Amino acid sequence: IVIGTGGYVCYPVLKSAAKLGIPTAVHESNAVPGLTTKMLSKIVDKIMLGFAESRRYYKHSEKTVVTGTPVRGEFAAYSKNKAKAELGIPLDTPLVVSVWGSLGAANMNAAMCEFIKLAGKNPGFKLIHSAGSEGYAEMVTALQETVPDYEKNGMDVREYIYDMPRVMAAADLVLCRAGASTVSELTYMHKPTIFVPSPYVTNNHQFKNAKVVEDAGGALIFEEESFKAADLLTEVKRILSSKDELDKMSAAMAKLAKPQATDIITEQVLTMCQKTEK
């Protein structure tokens, strides 16, 4: 069997495999298919989907199966209580986690600088923000000039979050992009989220991933081109102030989760192999 995951290099490989009579499958983790997946949908034997809502984009719906997108096992290693205890955060203190990619995003770092400034001395929550390797030094310099006591105010700005499973487990609310793997991790962990999808991706797929989650009630969307830090802070405080809101969002994320994604994909692959052997 030959399996592809939607990158352009998959097309010639899976097309050749299909011509040779080898079983083929493609996994599309985003809510909308990319060009390669669209082209391969006519050729492959099986189309595995990260989102149930994606089925409507495929003419050959009989080929589709909703598997979800696998999440690495470390994300199941921590309870919120254990994670907060290890991070030194009281259980009754809300934690907001803000992350925008390993390199960072200049626009989002600037917005989070303003967010931290507006949050003031008594924000009512703690923040762990990943500034990224390319933005960390600049962000720290900016904060030292505008909010020199930001660390005392509970604002933890890091170059990178190396212990992401633990930090995510401790989070009460997450602010982040909406890549398919990120969405899978958040639904797997049932985390209420505010998405700011990257506008710099093909086919605006991050917004479409986030929209599926927002429509289900698990998240809100702020668009990078138009949102203001003050509005983000207002929404963060509103959500954190309502246990009912947090519980509803968490429950909605849980309904979207596919915790058995790896097992489902494995079963599909093994079934295709067995058919070939016969």
PDB file of C-alpha atoms in Angstrom:
ATOM      1  CA  ILE A   1       0.000   0.000   0.000  1.00  0.00           C
ATOM      2  CA  VAL A   2       1.111   3.571  -0.667  1.00  0.00           C
ATOM      3  CA  ILE A   3      -0.197   6.374   1.539  1.00  0.00           C
ATOM      4  CA  GLY A   4       0.054  10.118   0.946  1.00  0.00           C
ATOM      5  CA  THR A   5      -0.732  13.079   3.168  1.00  0.00           C
ATOM      6  CA  GLY A   6      -1.587  15.726   0.609  1.00  0.00           C
ATOM      7  CA  GLY A   7       1.727  17.400  -0.233  1.00  0.00           C
ATOM      8  CA  TYR A   8       2.424  17.999  -3.917  1.00  0.00           C
ATOM      9  CA  VAL A   9       5.109  15.298  -3.989  1.00  0.00           C
ATOM     10  CA  CYS A  10       2.389  12.739  -3.217  1.00  0.00           C
ATOM     11  CA  TYR A  11       0.675  13.100  -6.573  1.00  0.00           C
ATOM     12  CA  PRO A  12       3.190  11.413  -8.923  1.00  0.00           C
ATOM     13  CA  VAL A  13       3.981   8.737  -6.334  1.00  0.00           C
ATOM     14  CA  LEU A  14       0.362   7.732  -5.678  1.00  0.00           C
ATOM     15  CA  LYS A  15      -0.576   8.009  -9.354  1.00  0.00           C
ATOM     16  CA  SER A  16       2.261   5.649 -10.273  1.00  0.00           C
ATOM     17  CA  ALA A  17       1.302   3.239  -7.495  1.00  0.00           C
ATOM     18  CA  ALA A  18      -2.298   3.172  -8.701  1.00  0.00           C
ATOM     19  CA  LYS A  19      -1.141   2.410 -12.279  1.00  0.00           C
ATOM     20  CA  LEU A  20       0.859  -0.520 -10.900  1.00  0.00           C
ATOM     21  CA  GLY A  21      -2.220  -1.876  -9.145  1.00  0.00           C
ATOM     22  CA  ILE A  22      -0.917  -1.110  -5.649  1.00  0.00           C
ATOM     23  CA  PRO A  23      -3.617   0.008  -3.162  1.00  0.00           C
ATOM     24  CA  THR A  24      -3.456   3.736  -2.444  1.00  0.00           C
ATOM     25  CA  ALA A  25      -4.827   6.062   0.224  1.00  0.00           C
ATOM     26  CA  VAL A  26      -4.529   9.745   0.999  1.00  0.00           C
ATOM     27  CA  HIS A  27      -5.072  11.430   4.361  1.00  0.00           C
ATOM     28  CA  GLU A  28      -6.333  15.019   4.286  1.00  0.00           C
ATOM     29  CA  SER A  29      -6.034  16.625   7.714  1.00  0.00           C
ATOM     30  CA  ASN A  30      -7.455  20.041   6.766  1.00  0.00           C
ATOM     31  CA  ALA A  31     -11.138  20.897   6.583  1.00  0.00           C
ATOM     32  CA  VAL A  32     -10.911  21.629   2.855  1.00  0.00           C
ATOM     33  CA  PRO A  33      -8.921  19.541   0.372  1.00  0.00           C
ATOM     34  CA  GLY A  34      -5.816  21.001  -1.194  1.00  0.00           C
ATOM     35  CA  LEU A  35      -5.185  20.797  -4.930  1.00  0.00           C
ATOM     36  CA  THR A  36      -3.166  17.573  -4.636  1.00  0.00           C
ATOM     37  CA  THR A  37      -5.854  15.817  -2.593  1.00  0.00           C
ATOM     38  CA  LYS A  38      -8.536  16.930  -5.045  1.00  0.00           C
ATOM     39  CA  MET A  39      -6.563  15.486  -7.940  1.00  0.00           C
ATOM     40  CA  LEU A  40      -5.780  12.288  -6.070  1.00  0.00           C
ATOM     41  CA  SER A  41      -9.404  11.759  -5.019  1.00  0.00           C
ATOM     42  CA  LYS A  42     -10.162  10.437  -8.525  1.00  0.00           C
ATOM     43  CA  ILE A  43      -7.245   7.988  -8.379  1.00  0.00           C
ATOM     44  CA  VAL A  44      -6.799   6.623  -4.848  1.00  0.00           C
ATOM     45  CA  ASP A  45      -8.774   3.771  -3.312  1.00  0.00           C
ATOM     46  CA  LYS A  46      -9.381   5.473   0.033  1.00  0.00           C
ATOM     47  CA  ILE A  47      -9.640   9.095   1.227  1.00  0.00           C
ATOM     48  CA  MET A  48      -9.102   9.460   4.970  1.00  0.00           C
ATOM     49  CA  LEU A  49     -10.381  12.721   6.464  1.00  0.00           C
ATOM     50  CA  GLY A  50      -9.534  14.727   9.552  1.00  0.00           C
ATOM     51  CA  PHE A  51     -12.943  16.467   9.590  1.00  0.00           C
ATOM     52  CA  ALA A  52     -16.375  14.957   8.961  1.00  0.00           C
ATOM     53  CA  GLU A  53     -17.423  18.241   7.337  1.00  0.00           C
ATOM     54  CA  SER A  54     -14.873  17.629   4.578  1.00  0.00           C
ATOM     55  CA  ARG A  55     -16.944  14.863   2.953  1.00  0.00           C
ATOM     56  CA  ARG A  56     -19.011  17.364   0.990  1.00  0.00           C
ATOM     57  CA  TYR A  57     -15.969  18.387  -1.051  1.00  0.00           C
ATOM     58  CA  TYR A  58     -15.499  14.948  -2.606  1.00  0.00           C
ATOM     59  CA  LYS A  59     -17.466  13.592  -5.553  1.00  0.00           C
ATOM     60  CA  HIS A  60     -16.479  10.039  -4.644  1.00  0.00           C
ATOM     61  CA  SER A  61     -17.925  10.092  -1.129  1.00  0.00           C
ATOM     62  CA  GLU A  62     -17.963   6.288  -1.057  1.00  0.00           C
ATOM     63  CA  LYS A  63     -14.157   6.418  -0.839  1.00  0.00           C
ATOM     64  CA  THR A  64     -14.110   8.667   2.202  1.00  0.00           C
ATOM     65  CA  VAL A  65     -13.744   7.657   5.843  1.00  0.00           C
ATOM     66  CA  VAL A  66     -13.465  10.075   8.756  1.00  0.00           C
ATOM     67  CA  THR A  67     -10.419   9.058  10.757  1.00  0.00           C
ATOM     68  CA  GLY A  68      -9.390  12.265  12.480  1.00  0.00           C
ATOM     69  CA  THR A  69      -5.736  13.290  12.648  1.00  0.00           C
ATOM     70  CA  PRO A  70      -3.376  11.431  15.003  1.00  0.00           C
ATOM     71  CA  VAL A  71      -2.097  13.177  18.119  1.00  0.00           C
ATOM     72  CA  ARG A  72       1.179  12.145  19.757  1.00  0.00           C
ATOM     73  CA  GLY A  73       0.792  10.199  22.968  1.00  0.00           C
ATOM     74  CA  GLU A  74       2.495  12.792  25.183  1.00  0.00           C
ATOM     75  CA  PHE A  75      -0.693  14.870  25.076  1.00  0.00           C
ATOM     76  CA  ALA A  76      -2.417  12.245  27.210  1.00  0.00           C
ATOM     77  CA  ALA A  77       0.295  12.234  29.882  1.00  0.00           C
ATOM     78  CA  TYR A  78      -0.983  15.032  32.110  1.00  0.00           C
ATOM     79  CA  SER A  79      -4.145  15.939  33.963  1.00  0.00           C
ATOM     80  CA  LYS A  80      -4.794  19.653  34.463  1.00  0.00           C
ATOM     81  CA  ASN A  81      -4.134  19.299  38.210  1.00  0.00           C
ATOM     82  CA  LYS A  82      -0.795  17.565  37.691  1.00  0.00           C
ATOM     83  CA  ALA A  83       0.299  19.975  34.961  1.00  0.00           C
ATOM     84  CA  LYS A  84      -0.560  23.083  36.980  1.00  0.00           C
ATOM     85  CA  ALA A  85       1.149  21.686  40.055  1.00  0.00           C
ATOM     86  CA  GLU A  86       4.355  21.025  38.113  1.00  0.00           C
ATOM     87  CA  LEU A  87       4.243  24.520  36.609  1.00  0.00           C
ATOM     88  CA  GLY A  88       3.679  26.086  40.028  1.00  0.00           C
ATOM     89  CA  ILE A  89       0.292  27.527  39.088  1.00  0.00           C
ATOM     90  CA  PRO A  90      -2.529  27.353  41.679  1.00  0.00           C
ATOM     91  CA  LEU A  91      -5.428  25.237  40.444  1.00  0.00           C
ATOM     92  CA  ASP A  92      -7.869  28.124  40.892  1.00  0.00           C
ATOM     93  CA  THR A  93      -5.733  30.530  38.821  1.00  0.00           C
ATOM     94  CA  PRO A  94      -6.726  30.519  35.134  1.00  0.00           C
ATOM     95  CA  LEU A  95      -3.922  29.920  32.644  1.00  0.00           C
ATOM     96  CA  VAL A  96      -3.958  31.334  29.121  1.00  0.00           C
ATOM     97  CA  VAL A  97      -1.507  29.804  26.645  1.00  0.00           C
ATOM     98  CA  SER A  98      -0.567  31.832  23.574  1.00  0.00           C
ATOM     99  CA  VAL A  99       1.446  30.219  20.778  1.00  0.00           C
ATOM    100  CA  TRP A 100       1.940  31.204  17.127  1.00  0.00           C
ATOM    101  CA  GLY A 101       4.546  28.831  15.733  1.00  0.00           C
ATOM    102  CA  SER A 102       8.154  27.924  16.466  1.00  0.00           C
ATOM    103  CA  LEU A 103       9.577  30.929  14.595  1.00  0.00           C
ATOM    104  CA  GLY A 104       6.962  33.305  15.917  1.00  0.00           C
ATOM    105  CA  ALA A 105       4.693  35.791  14.150  1.00  0.00           C
ATOM    106  CA  ALA A 106       5.649  39.460  14.251  1.00  0.00           C
ATOM    107  CA  ASN A 107       2.057  40.723  14.074  1.00  0.00           C
ATOM    108  CA  MET A 108       0.907  38.417  16.856  1.00  0.00           C
ATOM    109  CA  ASN A 109       3.889  39.213  19.079  1.00  0.00           C
ATOM    110  CA  ALA A 110       3.111  42.910  18.688  1.00  0.00           C
ATOM    111  CA  ALA A 111      -0.531  42.244  19.526  1.00  0.00           C
ATOM    112  CA  MET A 112       0.436  40.198  22.582  1.00  0.00           C
ATOM    113  CA  CYS A 113       2.745  43.012  23.771  1.00  0.00           C
ATOM    114  CA  GLU A 114      -0.269  45.314  23.729  1.00  0.00           C
ATOM    115  CA  PHE A 115      -2.415  42.577  25.316  1.00  0.00           C
ATOM    116  CA  ILE A 116       0.087  42.226  28.202  1.00  0.00           C
ATOM    117  CA  LYS A 117       0.250  45.999  28.651  1.00  0.00           C
ATOM    118  CA  LEU A 118      -3.530  46.329  28.781  1.00  0.00           C
ATOM    119  CA  ALA A 119      -3.864  43.382  31.172  1.00  0.00           C
ATOM    120  CA  GLY A 120      -2.075  45.463  33.824  1.00  0.00           C
ATOM    121  CA  LYS A 121      -0.909  44.466  37.264  1.00  0.00           C
ATOM    122  CA  ASN A 122      -3.886  42.307  38.197  1.00  0.00           C
ATOM    123  CA  PRO A 123      -5.039  40.547  35.048  1.00  0.00           C
ATOM    124  CA  GLY A 124      -6.875  37.763  36.882  1.00  0.00           C
ATOM    125  CA  PHE A 125      -5.022  35.049  34.961  1.00  0.00           C
ATOM    126  CA  LYS A 126      -1.526  33.852  34.166  1.00  0.00           C
ATOM    127  CA  LEU A 127      -0.169  33.818  30.629  1.00  0.00           C
ATOM    128  CA  ILE A 128       2.434  31.627  28.959  1.00  0.00           C
ATOM    129  CA  HIS A 129       3.306  33.111  25.574  1.00  0.00           C
ATOM    130  CA  SER A 130       5.659  31.567  23.020  1.00  0.00           C
ATOM    131  CA  ALA A 131       7.292  34.378  21.067  1.00  0.00           C
ATOM    132  CA  GLY A 132       9.245  32.144  18.688  1.00  0.00           C
ATOM    133  CA  SER A 133      12.956  32.043  17.952  1.00  0.00           C
ATOM    134  CA  GLU A 134      12.823  34.992  15.540  1.00  0.00           C
ATOM    135  CA  GLY A 135      10.672  37.230  17.717  1.00  0.00           C
ATOM    136  CA  TYR A 136      11.664  36.536  21.308  1.00  0.00           C
ATOM    137  CA  ALA A 137      14.482  39.054  21.796  1.00  0.00           C
ATOM    138  CA  GLU A 138      12.528  41.863  20.129  1.00  0.00           C
ATOM    139  CA  MET A 139       9.413  41.135  22.179  1.00  0.00           C
ATOM    140  CA  VAL A 140      11.293  41.025  25.494  1.00  0.00           C
ATOM    141  CA  THR A 141      12.981  44.349  24.678  1.00  0.00           C
ATOM    142  CA  ALA A 142       9.625  45.915  23.834  1.00  0.00           C
ATOM    143  CA  LEU A 143       8.038  44.647  27.049  1.00  0.00           C
ATOM    144  CA  GLN A 144      10.922  45.823  29.200  1.00  0.00           C
ATOM    145  CA  GLU A 145      10.397  49.305  27.791  1.00  0.00           C
ATOM    146  CA  THR A 146       6.618  49.399  28.146  1.00  0.00           C
ATOM    147  CA  VAL A 147       5.732  46.905  30.923  1.00  0.00           C
ATOM    148  CA  PRO A 148       8.951  46.337  32.895  1.00  0.00           C
ATOM    149  CA  ASP A 149       7.146  44.363  35.607  1.00  0.00           C
ATOM    150  CA  TYR A 150       5.302  42.052  33.202  1.00  0.00           C
ATOM    151  CA  GLU A 151       6.797  38.925  34.786  1.00  0.00           C
ATOM    152  CA  LYS A 152       5.608  39.977  38.249  1.00  0.00           C
ATOM    153  CA  ASN A 153       2.147  40.384  36.730  1.00  0.00           C
ATOM    154  CA  GLY A 154       2.096  36.680  35.817  1.00  0.00           C
ATOM    155  CA  MET A 155       3.136  37.035  32.199  1.00  0.00           C
ATOM    156  CA  ASP A 156       5.624  34.324  31.191  1.00  0.00           C
ATOM    157  CA  VAL A 157       7.128  35.079  27.768  1.00  0.00           C
ATOM    158  CA  ARG A 158       9.244  32.240  26.373  1.00  0.00           C
ATOM    159  CA  GLU A 159      11.235  31.771  23.217  1.00  0.00           C
ATOM    160  CA  TYR A 160       9.636  28.371  22.769  1.00  0.00           C
ATOM    161  CA  ILE A 161       7.402  26.062  24.795  1.00  0.00           C
ATOM    162  CA  TYR A 162       9.504  22.917  25.058  1.00  0.00           C
ATOM    163  CA  ASP A 163       7.030  21.149  27.361  1.00  0.00           C
ATOM    164  CA  MET A 164       3.954  21.731  25.194  1.00  0.00           C
ATOM    165  CA  PRO A 165       1.924  18.682  26.360  1.00  0.00           C
ATOM    166  CA  ARG A 166       2.262  19.788  29.990  1.00  0.00           C
ATOM    167  CA  VAL A 167       1.577  23.465  29.277  1.00  0.00           C
ATOM    168  CA  MET A 168      -1.429  22.635  27.096  1.00  0.00           C
ATOM    169  CA  ALA A 169      -2.804  20.306  29.761  1.00  0.00           C
ATOM    170  CA  ALA A 170      -2.588  23.117  32.317  1.00  0.00           C
ATOM    171  CA  ALA A 171      -4.281  25.672  30.047  1.00  0.00           C
ATOM    172  CA  ASP A 172      -7.811  26.909  30.653  1.00  0.00           C
ATOM    173  CA  LEU A 173      -7.873  28.837  27.378  1.00  0.00           C
ATOM    174  CA  VAL A 174      -5.578  28.670  24.339  1.00  0.00           C
ATOM    175  CA  LEU A 175      -4.801  31.421  21.812  1.00  0.00           C
ATOM    176  CA  CYS A 176      -3.237  30.081  18.625  1.00  0.00           C
ATOM    177  CA  ARG A 177      -3.233  29.420  14.887  1.00  0.00           C
ATOM    178  CA  ALA A 178      -5.484  26.796  13.327  1.00  0.00           C
ATOM    179  CA  GLY A 179      -3.287  24.281  11.567  1.00  0.00           C
ATOM    180  CA  ALA A 180      -4.826  20.825  11.317  1.00  0.00           C
ATOM    181  CA  SER A 181      -2.474  19.190  13.830  1.00  0.00           C
ATOM    182  CA  THR A 182      -3.011  22.020  16.316  1.00  0.00           C
ATOM    183  CA  VAL A 183      -6.789  21.684  15.991  1.00  0.00           C
ATOM    184  CA  SER A 184      -6.512  17.934  16.554  1.00  0.00           C
ATOM    185  CA  GLU A 185      -4.442  18.438  19.700  1.00  0.00           C
ATOM    186  CA  LEU A 186      -6.870  21.016  21.077  1.00  0.00           C
ATOM    187  CA  THR A 187      -9.956  18.900  20.444  1.00  0.00           C
ATOM    188  CA  TYR A 188      -8.162  15.856  21.861  1.00  0.00           C
ATOM    189  CA  MET A 189      -7.473  17.811  25.067  1.00  0.00           C
ATOM    190  CA  HIS A 190     -10.907  19.497  25.059  1.00  0.00           C
ATOM    191  CA  LYS A 191      -9.377  22.990  25.261  1.00  0.00           C
ATOM    192  CA  PRO A 192     -11.486  26.127  24.757  1.00  0.00           C
ATOM    193  CA  THR A 193      -9.699  28.181  22.141  1.00  0.00           C
ATOM    194  CA  ILE A 194      -9.523  31.538  20.434  1.00  0.00           C
ATOM    195  CA  PHE A 195      -8.098  31.060  16.957  1.00  0.00           C
ATOM    196  CA  VAL A 196      -6.305  33.725  14.960  1.00  0.00           C
ATOM    197  CA  PRO A 197      -5.823  31.773  11.714  1.00  0.00           C
ATOM    198  CA  SER A 198      -2.774  32.551   9.642  1.00  0.00           C
ATOM    199  CA  PRO A 199      -3.821  34.530   6.558  1.00  0.00           C
ATOM    200  CA  TYR A 200      -0.625  33.462   4.783  1.00  0.00           C
ATOM    201  CA  VAL A 201      -1.538  29.857   3.976  1.00  0.00           C
ATOM    202  CA  THR A 202      -2.806  28.178   0.830  1.00  0.00           C
ATOM    203  CA  ASN A 203      -6.548  28.352   0.192  1.00  0.00           C
ATOM    204  CA  ASN A 204      -7.052  30.083   3.564  1.00  0.00           C
ATOM    205  CA  HIS A 205      -7.307  26.580   5.031  1.00  0.00           C
ATOM    206  CA  GLN A 206      -6.580  27.617   8.617  1.00  0.00           C
ATOM    207  CA  PHE A 207      -9.658  29.825   8.713  1.00  0.00           C
ATOM    208  CA  LYS A 208     -11.747  26.948   7.380  1.00  0.00           C
ATOM    209  CA  ASN A 209     -10.328  24.583  10.011  1.00  0.00           C
ATOM    210  CA  ALA A 210     -11.141  27.115  12.722  1.00  0.00           C
ATOM    211  CA  LYS A 211     -14.653  27.706  11.341  1.00  0.00           C
ATOM    212  CA  VAL A 212     -15.550  24.055  11.826  1.00  0.00           C
ATOM    213  CA  VAL A 213     -14.601  24.362  15.492  1.00  0.00           C
ATOM    214  CA  GLU A 214     -16.288  27.736  15.969  1.00  0.00           C
ATOM    215  CA  ASP A 215     -19.507  26.457  14.398  1.00  0.00           C
ATOM    216  CA  ALA A 216     -19.446  23.531  16.827  1.00  0.00           C
ATOM    217  CA  GLY A 217     -19.119  25.905  19.788  1.00  0.00           C
ATOM    218  CA  GLY A 218     -15.590  25.033  20.869  1.00  0.00           C
ATOM    219  CA  ALA A 219     -13.761  28.174  19.767  1.00  0.00           C
ATOM    220  CA  LEU A 220     -13.944  31.767  18.607  1.00  0.00           C
ATOM    221  CA  ILE A 221     -12.176  33.277  15.602  1.00  0.00           C
ATOM    222  CA  PHE A 222     -10.346  36.599  15.468  1.00  0.00           C
ATOM    223  CA  GLU A 223      -9.008  37.576  12.051  1.00  0.00           C
ATOM    224  CA  GLU A 224      -5.438  38.851  12.110  1.00  0.00           C
ATOM    225  CA  GLU A 225      -6.043  41.719   9.690  1.00  0.00           C
ATOM    226  CA  SER A 226      -8.755  43.334  11.783  1.00  0.00           C
ATOM    227  CA  PHE A 227      -8.653  42.332  15.443  1.00  0.00           C
ATOM    228  CA  LYS A 228      -7.452  44.573  18.275  1.00  0.00           C
ATOM    229  CA  ALA A 229      -5.552  43.463  21.376  1.00  0.00           C
ATOM    230  CA  ALA A 230      -8.134  45.194  23.578  1.00  0.00           C
ATOM    231  CA  ASP A 231     -10.934  43.140  22.040  1.00  0.00           C
ATOM    232  CA  LEU A 232      -8.952  39.947  22.513  1.00  0.00           C
ATOM    233  CA  LEU A 233      -8.345  40.762  26.180  1.00  0.00           C
ATOM    234  CA  THR A 234     -12.032  41.525  26.695  1.00  0.00           C
ATOM    235  CA  GLU A 235     -13.007  38.180  25.198  1.00  0.00           C
ATOM    236  CA  VAL A 236     -10.383  36.281  27.202  1.00  0.00           C
ATOM    237  CA  LYS A 237     -11.651  37.798  30.445  1.00  0.00           C
ATOM    238  CA  ARG A 238     -15.269  37.126  29.503  1.00  0.00           C
ATOM    239  CA  ILE A 239     -14.642  33.451  28.788  1.00  0.00           C
ATOM    240  CA  LEU A 240     -12.472  32.900  31.860  1.00  0.00           C
ATOM    241  CA  SER A 241     -15.057  34.565  34.097  1.00  0.00           C
ATOM    242  CA  SER A 242     -17.750  32.024  33.152  1.00  0.00           C
ATOM    243  CA  LYS A 243     -17.349  28.408  34.194  1.00  0.00           C
ATOM    244  CA  ASP A 244     -20.446  27.583  32.160  1.00  0.00           C
ATOM    245  CA  GLU A 245     -18.867  29.071  29.035  1.00  0.00           C
ATOM    246  CA  LEU A 246     -15.612  27.187  29.591  1.00  0.00           C
ATOM    247  CA  ASP A 247     -17.486  23.931  30.208  1.00  0.00           C
ATOM    248  CA  LYS A 248     -19.638  24.375  27.082  1.00  0.00           C
ATOM    249  CA  MET A 249     -16.615  25.094  24.901  1.00  0.00           C
ATOM    250  CA  SER A 250     -14.717  22.164  26.384  1.00  0.00           C
ATOM    251  CA  ALA A 251     -17.662  19.822  25.768  1.00  0.00           C
ATOM    252  CA  ALA A 252     -17.909  21.009  22.165  1.00  0.00           C
ATOM    253  CA  MET A 253     -14.201  20.335  21.641  1.00  0.00           C
ATOM    254  CA  ALA A 254     -14.626  16.847  23.109  1.00  0.00           C
ATOM    255  CA  LYS A 255     -17.399  16.053  20.590  1.00  0.00           C
ATOM    256  CA  LEU A 256     -15.090  16.988  17.722  1.00  0.00           C
ATOM    257  CA  ALA A 257     -12.194  14.908  19.029  1.00  0.00           C
ATOM    258  CA  LYS A 258     -11.072  11.681  17.365  1.00  0.00           C
ATOM    259  CA  PRO A 259      -8.913  10.137  20.115  1.00  0.00           C
ATOM    260  CA  GLN A 260      -8.694   6.833  18.238  1.00  0.00           C
ATOM    261  CA  ALA A 261      -7.438   8.397  14.993  1.00  0.00           C
ATOM    262  CA  THR A 262      -4.260   6.317  14.861  1.00  0.00           C
ATOM    263  CA  ASP A 263      -6.171   3.094  15.452  1.00  0.00           C
ATOM    264  CA  ILE A 264      -8.791   3.953  12.811  1.00  0.00           C
ATOM    265  CA  ILE A 265      -6.127   4.757  10.220  1.00  0.00           C
ATOM    266  CA  THR A 266      -4.220   1.573  11.071  1.00  0.00           C
ATOM    267  CA  GLU A 267      -7.376  -0.494  10.694  1.00  0.00           C
ATOM    268  CA  GLN A 268      -8.103   1.052   7.308  1.00  0.00           C
ATOM    269  CA  VAL A 269      -4.566   0.380   6.071  1.00  0.00           C
ATOM    270  CA  LEU A 270      -4.490  -3.216   7.324  1.00  0.00           C
ATOM    271  CA  THR A 271      -7.898  -3.920   5.768  1.00  0.00           C
ATOM    272  CA  MET A 272      -6.649  -2.673   2.401  1.00  0.00           C
ATOM    273  CA  CYS A 273      -3.532  -4.837   2.724  1.00  0.00           C
ATOM    274  CA  GLN A 274      -5.597  -7.934   3.545  1.00  0.00           C
ATOM    275  CA  LYS A 275      -7.787  -7.392   0.500  1.00  0.00           C
ATOM    276  CA  THR A 276      -4.651  -7.224  -1.633  1.00  0.00           C
ATOM    277  CA  GLU A 277      -3.306 -10.472  -0.174  1.00  0.00           C
ATOM    278  CA  LYS A 278      -6.552 -12.263  -1.048  1.00  0.00           C
TER     279      LYS A 278
END
